[in-house]
Amino acid sequence: MADPAMSVSPYWELTFDADGDVDQGECDRLLREVRQRGVGDLIVFSHGWNSQRAGATRLYSRFFAPIPKLAPKARIGYVGVIWPSMEFPDQPIPDFPHTRATVAGPTAAPALDDDTRHTLLDTFPGNATLIEQIARMLDQQPAQDAELEEFGRLVRTLVEVVPPGPQAQFGADTMAEGLPQCEPRMLAVGCTAEVCDQFAQALEHLASPQPPGTTVEFTLPNPWKGAREMLRQAAYYAMKRRAGTVGERGLGPVIGRLAGVAPEVRVHLVGHSFGGRLVSFALRGLPEGVRSVKSVTLLQGAFSHYAFASRLPDDARTGGVLQGQQNRVDGPLVCCYSHFDSALGTIYPLASRMTDDDRSFAAFDIGRVLGDKWGAMGHDGVRAVPGTQALTLAEALDSPLPTSGCVNVDACAVVCHGGAPNGAHSDIVHPELARVVLAAGRIGRPTAATASPV
């Protein structure tokens, strides 16, 4: 019987904890039923910034809804991945219900509203006193730099820079995306005031963008608005770490088990934001010899555009943490990106630079593009992978996609709505993007074995 909250059937959910351990009952049900239901193609979708199962299920239902009519003869099954990520309640998501905090706007005041407090408590359980101290400081906004440094100490404690257990190996990301280090510079002792000033400037820039070529003299905005953004980015730093853990230790092995009981099922991975990182790390967690993943589609992926690179532009001796993992896919790895995603175009590279850069933050010019070194693939696509093809959305939909390798698809024709500071980062529920998923996996079309190469 179909789930009334879900637009498609058969649909399963897989729930993982922060260490990548799967809900065994859900996993066993999937492994048992996928062959019983005659599934030929299984689309596995992972959310990114999200803290509630209901929100994730709603996203999956809306994204999957057009697929049965787009591929009416395909025997498709659907999986929604649920993992303990976090979404700040003031993030505007196109076409989704707005909380009071969202209506007020993310730059209206630095204080934490009740919804955000509850979200932090759910994401970092056992830290009620610490979260109340952080909320009190954001509310009072003491003027001394020493108080900002105390705020930084509280945030460091909350996110556990080097956590216990399996997550420790997925520490702070450098430009190579995933190399562990002791402490991200953004959270280092003595840097909080500078970090808060830079985030405050970035938020001002996003709220009041200037025409290209305009030179703007920045006055220093309220650093406590930057402090709130620092808290947000520190929480996302922890979520990024979790995404790698859940992908490699959780989803990858589950796909391996599925290949063992249903080798004929073709798996298609889809990930939004940090969910793109999760499904990409799942490739690294696949058991040796498993070739059941037939496509990967990344929607506004919130991780380094050099993640799959064999050589980094600034260091030819080093590659991205996922170098070569696209070869674990028996089909293409498609990266949909949009320059309207200001979360990945401005805030992400700024936070990435602050994570691993010894130069003074004061040298940062907000009018200068940071994206070349520190950018995310959801803003400008996969970089430094030879043979990567570049297509517009129309081109991707008008002809067969390549049968292997990395493919960049500029999706700005549809991924273009959303307000500051995140822009179009969550504007992904479009039938055109569902069609990209089907095209990447050749779902409802001839398989890679019988199709002519592009």
Coordinates of C-alpha atoms in Angstrom, one line a residue, residues 21-300:
D21 CA 24.8 3.2 11.2
V22 CA 21.6 2.3 9.3
D23 CA 18.2 1.5 10.8
Q24 CA 18.5 -2.3 10.4
G25 CA 14.7 -2.9 10.1
E26 CA 14.4 -0.4 7.2
C27 CA 17.4 -1.8 5.5
D28 CA 16.2 -5.4 5.8
R29 CA 12.8 -4.3 4.4
L30 CA 14.4 -2.7 1.4
L31 CA 16.6 -5.7 0.7
R32 CA 13.6 -8.1 1.0
E33 CA 11.1 -6.1 -1.0
V34 CA 13.1 -4.6 -3.8
R35 CA 13.1 -7.9 -5.8
Q36 CA 9.5 -8.8 -4.7
R37 CA 8.3 -5.5 -6.2
G38 CA 10.1 -6.2 -9.5
V39 CA 12.2 -3.0 -9.3
G40 CA 14.6 -2.5 -12.3
D41 CA 15.9 1.0 -11.5
L42 CA 16.2 2.3 -7.9
I43 CA 16.6 6.1 -7.4
V44 CA 18.3 6.9 -4.1
F45 CA 18.0 10.5 -3.0
S46 CA 19.8 12.2 -0.1
H47 CA 18.7 15.6 1.3
G48 CA 21.3 18.1 2.4
W49 CA 20.4 20.8 5.0
N50 CA 17.5 19.3 6.8
S51 CA 16.7 18.4 10.4
Q52 CA 13.2 16.8 10.2
R53 CA 12.1 13.6 8.5
A54 CA 8.8 15.3 7.4
G55 CA 10.7 18.0 5.5
A56 CA 12.9 15.4 3.8
T57 CA 10.0 13.2 2.9
R58 CA 8.1 16.3 1.5
L59 CA 11.2 17.2 -0.6
Y60 CA 11.4 13.6 -2.0
S61 CA 7.7 13.4 -2.7
R62 CA 7.7 16.7 -4.7
F63 CA 10.9 15.9 -6.6
F64 CA 9.8 12.4 -7.5
A65 CA 6.2 13.3 -8.5
P66 CA 6.7 13.9 -12.2
I67 CA 8.9 10.8 -12.8
P68 CA 6.3 8.1 -13.3
K69 CA 4.8 10.0 -16.2
L70 CA 8.2 10.8 -17.6
A71 CA 9.2 7.2 -17.7
P72 CA 5.9 5.3 -17.7
K73 CA 7.3 1.9 -18.8
A74 CA 10.3 1.8 -16.4
R75 CA 10.1 -0.3 -13.2
I76 CA 11.3 2.3 -10.8
G77 CA 11.7 2.1 -7.0
Y78 CA 12.5 5.1 -4.8
V79 CA 14.6 5.5 -1.7
G80 CA 14.8 8.6 0.6
V81 CA 17.9 8.8 2.7
I82 CA 17.3 10.3 6.2
W83 CA 20.4 11.5 8.1
P84 CA 20.9 13.9 11.0
S85 CA 21.7 17.1 9.2
M86 CA 20.5 20.5 10.1
E87 CA 18.6 23.3 8.5
F88 CA 18.5 26.8 10.1
P89 CA 14.8 27.8 10.3
D90 CA 15.5 31.2 8.7
Q91 CA 16.7 29.7 5.4
P92 CA 14.2 30.6 2.7
I93 CA 13.4 27.5 0.6
P94 CA 11.3 28.3 -2.6
D95 CA 7.7 27.0 -2.5
F96 CA 8.0 25.6 1.1
P97 CA 6.0 26.9 4.1
H98 CA 7.8 29.7 5.9
T99 CA 8.4 29.9 9.7
R100 CA 8.1 33.2 11.4
A101 CA 11.9 33.3 11.6
T102 CA 12.1 32.9 7.8
V103 CA 9.7 35.8 7.2
A104 CA 11.8 38.0 9.5
G105 CA 14.8 37.3 7.3
P106 CA 18.3 35.9 8.1
T107 CA 19.9 39.3 8.5
A108 CA 17.2 41.1 10.5
A109 CA 18.9 40.4 13.8
P110 CA 21.6 38.2 15.2
A111 CA 19.6 36.8 18.0
L112 CA 18.5 33.1 18.0
D113 CA 14.8 32.5 17.7
D114 CA 13.1 29.6 19.4
D115 CA 12.9 27.5 16.3
T116 CA 16.7 27.8 15.8
R117 CA 17.3 26.9 19.4
H118 CA 15.2 23.8 19.1
T119 CA 17.0 22.8 15.9
L120 CA 20.4 23.2 17.5
L121 CA 19.2 21.1 20.5
D122 CA 18.1 18.3 18.1
T123 CA 21.3 18.4 16.1
F124 CA 23.7 18.7 19.1
P125 CA 21.9 16.8 21.9
G126 CA 23.1 17.2 25.5
N127 CA 24.2 20.8 24.9
A128 CA 21.2 22.8 26.2
T129 CA 23.3 24.9 28.6
L130 CA 25.9 25.7 25.9
I131 CA 23.3 26.6 23.4
E132 CA 21.6 29.0 25.9
Q133 CA 24.9 30.7 26.5
I134 CA 25.4 31.2 22.8
A135 CA 21.8 32.5 22.4
R136 CA 22.3 34.9 25.3
M137 CA 25.5 36.4 23.8
L138 CA 23.8 36.8 20.4
D139 CA 20.9 38.6 22.1
Q140 CA 23.1 40.9 24.3
Q141 CA 25.8 41.6 21.7
P142 CA 28.5 42.7 24.1
A143 CA 30.9 45.2 22.4
Q144 CA 34.3 43.8 23.5
D145 CA 36.4 41.6 21.2
A146 CA 37.0 39.4 24.3
E147 CA 33.3 38.6 24.3
L148 CA 33.4 37.6 20.7
E149 CA 36.3 35.3 21.4
E150 CA 34.3 33.7 24.2
F151 CA 31.5 33.3 21.7
G152 CA 34.0 31.5 19.4
R153 CA 35.0 29.2 22.3
L154 CA 31.4 28.2 22.9
V155 CA 30.8 27.5 19.2
R156 CA 34.0 25.4 19.1
T157 CA 32.8 23.4 22.0
L158 CA 29.4 22.9 20.5
V159 CA 30.5 21.4 17.2
E160 CA 33.3 19.3 18.6
V161 CA 36.1 20.1 16.2
V162 CA 37.5 16.6 16.4
P163 CA 34.6 14.4 17.5
P164 CA 34.9 10.9 19.0
G165 CA 34.1 7.9 17.0
P166 CA 34.0 7.3 13.2
Q167 CA 33.3 11.0 12.3
A168 CA 36.8 11.9 13.4
Q169 CA 38.3 10.7 10.1
F170 CA 36.0 13.1 8.2
G171 CA 37.4 16.3 9.8
A172 CA 37.7 19.8 8.4
D173 CA 37.9 20.0 4.6
T174 CA 40.9 21.7 2.9
M175 CA 40.9 22.6 -0.7
A176 CA 41.4 18.9 -1.5
E177 CA 38.1 18.4 0.3
G178 CA 38.3 15.9 3.0
L179 CA 41.9 15.9 4.3
P180 CA 41.5 15.8 8.1
Q181 CA 43.2 18.5 10.3
C182 CA 43.2 19.3 13.9
E183 CA 41.2 22.5 13.8
P184 CA 39.6 24.6 11.1
R185 CA 41.1 28.1 11.1
M186 CA 37.6 29.6 11.1
L187 CA 37.2 28.2 14.7
A188 CA 40.8 28.8 15.8
V189 CA 41.5 30.7 19.1
G190 CA 42.1 34.4 18.5
C191 CA 40.4 34.6 15.1
T192 CA 36.7 35.1 16.1
A193 CA 36.6 38.9 15.7
E194 CA 38.1 38.8 12.2
V195 CA 35.9 35.9 11.1
C196 CA 32.8 37.7 12.4
D197 CA 33.7 40.9 10.6
Q198 CA 34.2 39.0 7.3
F199 CA 30.9 37.1 7.5
A200 CA 29.1 40.4 8.4
Q201 CA 30.6 42.0 5.3
A202 CA 29.6 39.1 3.1
L203 CA 26.0 39.2 4.3
E204 CA 25.9 43.0 3.6
H205 CA 27.2 42.3 0.1
L206 CA 24.6 39.6 -0.5
A207 CA 21.8 41.8 0.9
S208 CA 22.8 44.8 -1.3
P209 CA 24.7 43.6 -4.3
Q210 CA 26.5 46.1 -6.5
P211 CA 26.8 46.1 -10.3
P212 CA 29.8 44.4 -11.8
G213 CA 32.9 46.6 -11.7
T214 CA 31.6 48.8 -8.9
T215 CA 34.2 49.6 -6.2
V216 CA 32.6 49.8 -2.8
E217 CA 34.1 51.1 0.4
F218 CA 32.9 48.9 3.2
T219 CA 32.0 50.2 6.5
L220 CA 32.1 47.6 9.2
P221 CA 28.6 46.2 9.9
N222 CA 27.5 44.7 13.2
P223 CA 30.0 41.9 13.9
W224 CA 27.4 40.0 15.8
K225 CA 25.5 39.4 12.6
G226 CA 28.7 37.8 11.4
A227 CA 28.8 35.9 14.7
R228 CA 25.4 34.3 13.9
E229 CA 26.7 33.4 10.5
M230 CA 29.8 31.9 12.1
L231 CA 27.5 29.7 14.2
R232 CA 25.6 28.6 11.1
Q233 CA 28.8 27.8 9.2
A234 CA 30.3 25.9 12.2
A235 CA 27.1 23.8 12.3
Y236 CA 27.5 23.2 8.6
Y237 CA 31.1 22.2 9.1
A238 CA 29.9 19.5 11.4
M239 CA 27.1 18.5 8.9
K240 CA 29.6 18.2 6.1
R241 CA 31.7 15.9 8.2
R242 CA 28.7 13.8 9.0
A243 CA 27.8 13.6 5.3
G244 CA 31.1 12.0 4.5
T245 CA 30.7 9.5 7.4
V246 CA 27.1 8.5 6.5
G247 CA 28.0 8.1 2.8
E248 CA 31.1 6.0 3.2
R249 CA 30.3 4.0 6.3
G250 CA 26.5 3.8 5.8
L251 CA 25.1 4.2 2.3
G252 CA 28.0 2.6 0.4
P253 CA 27.9 -0.7 2.3
V254 CA 24.1 -0.8 2.0
I255 CA 24.4 -0.5 -1.8
G256 CA 26.9 -3.3 -1.6
R257 CA 24.4 -5.5 0.3
L258 CA 21.7 -4.7 -2.2
A259 CA 24.0 -5.8 -5.1
G260 CA 24.4 -9.1 -3.3
V261 CA 20.7 -9.9 -3.0
A262 CA 19.5 -8.1 -6.2
P263 CA 22.4 -7.8 -8.7
E264 CA 20.0 -6.9 -11.5
V265 CA 18.8 -3.7 -9.8
R266 CA 20.3 -0.6 -11.3
V267 CA 21.0 2.1 -8.7
H268 CA 21.0 5.8 -9.3
L269 CA 22.3 8.2 -6.7
V270 CA 20.9 11.7 -6.3
G271 CA 22.1 14.2 -3.7
H272 CA 21.3 17.8 -2.9
S273 CA 23.8 20.2 -1.2
F274 CA 25.6 18.1 1.5
G275 CA 23.6 15.2 0.3
G276 CA 25.7 15.4 -2.9
R277 CA 28.7 14.9 -0.7
L278 CA 27.0 12.0 1.0
V279 CA 26.2 10.1 -2.2
S280 CA 29.7 10.9 -3.6
F281 CA 31.4 9.4 -0.5
A282 CA 29.1 6.4 -0.8
L283 CA 31.1 5.6 -3.9
R284 CA 34.2 5.3 -1.7
G285 CA 32.3 3.0 0.6
L286 CA 31.2 0.5 -2.1
P287 CA 32.6 -3.0 -1.7
E288 CA 35.2 -4.0 -4.2
G289 CA 33.7 -5.2 -7.5
V290 CA 30.3 -3.7 -7.0
R291 CA 29.1 -2.0 -10.3
S292 CA 25.4 -1.5 -9.6
V293 CA 25.6 2.3 -9.4
K294 CA 24.7 3.4 -12.9
S295 CA 24.5 7.1 -12.4
V296 CA 25.1 9.9 -9.9
T297 CA 23.3 13.3 -10.1
L298 CA 24.5 16.1 -7.9
L299 CA 22.1 19.0 -7.3
Q300 CA 23.8 22.1 -6.0

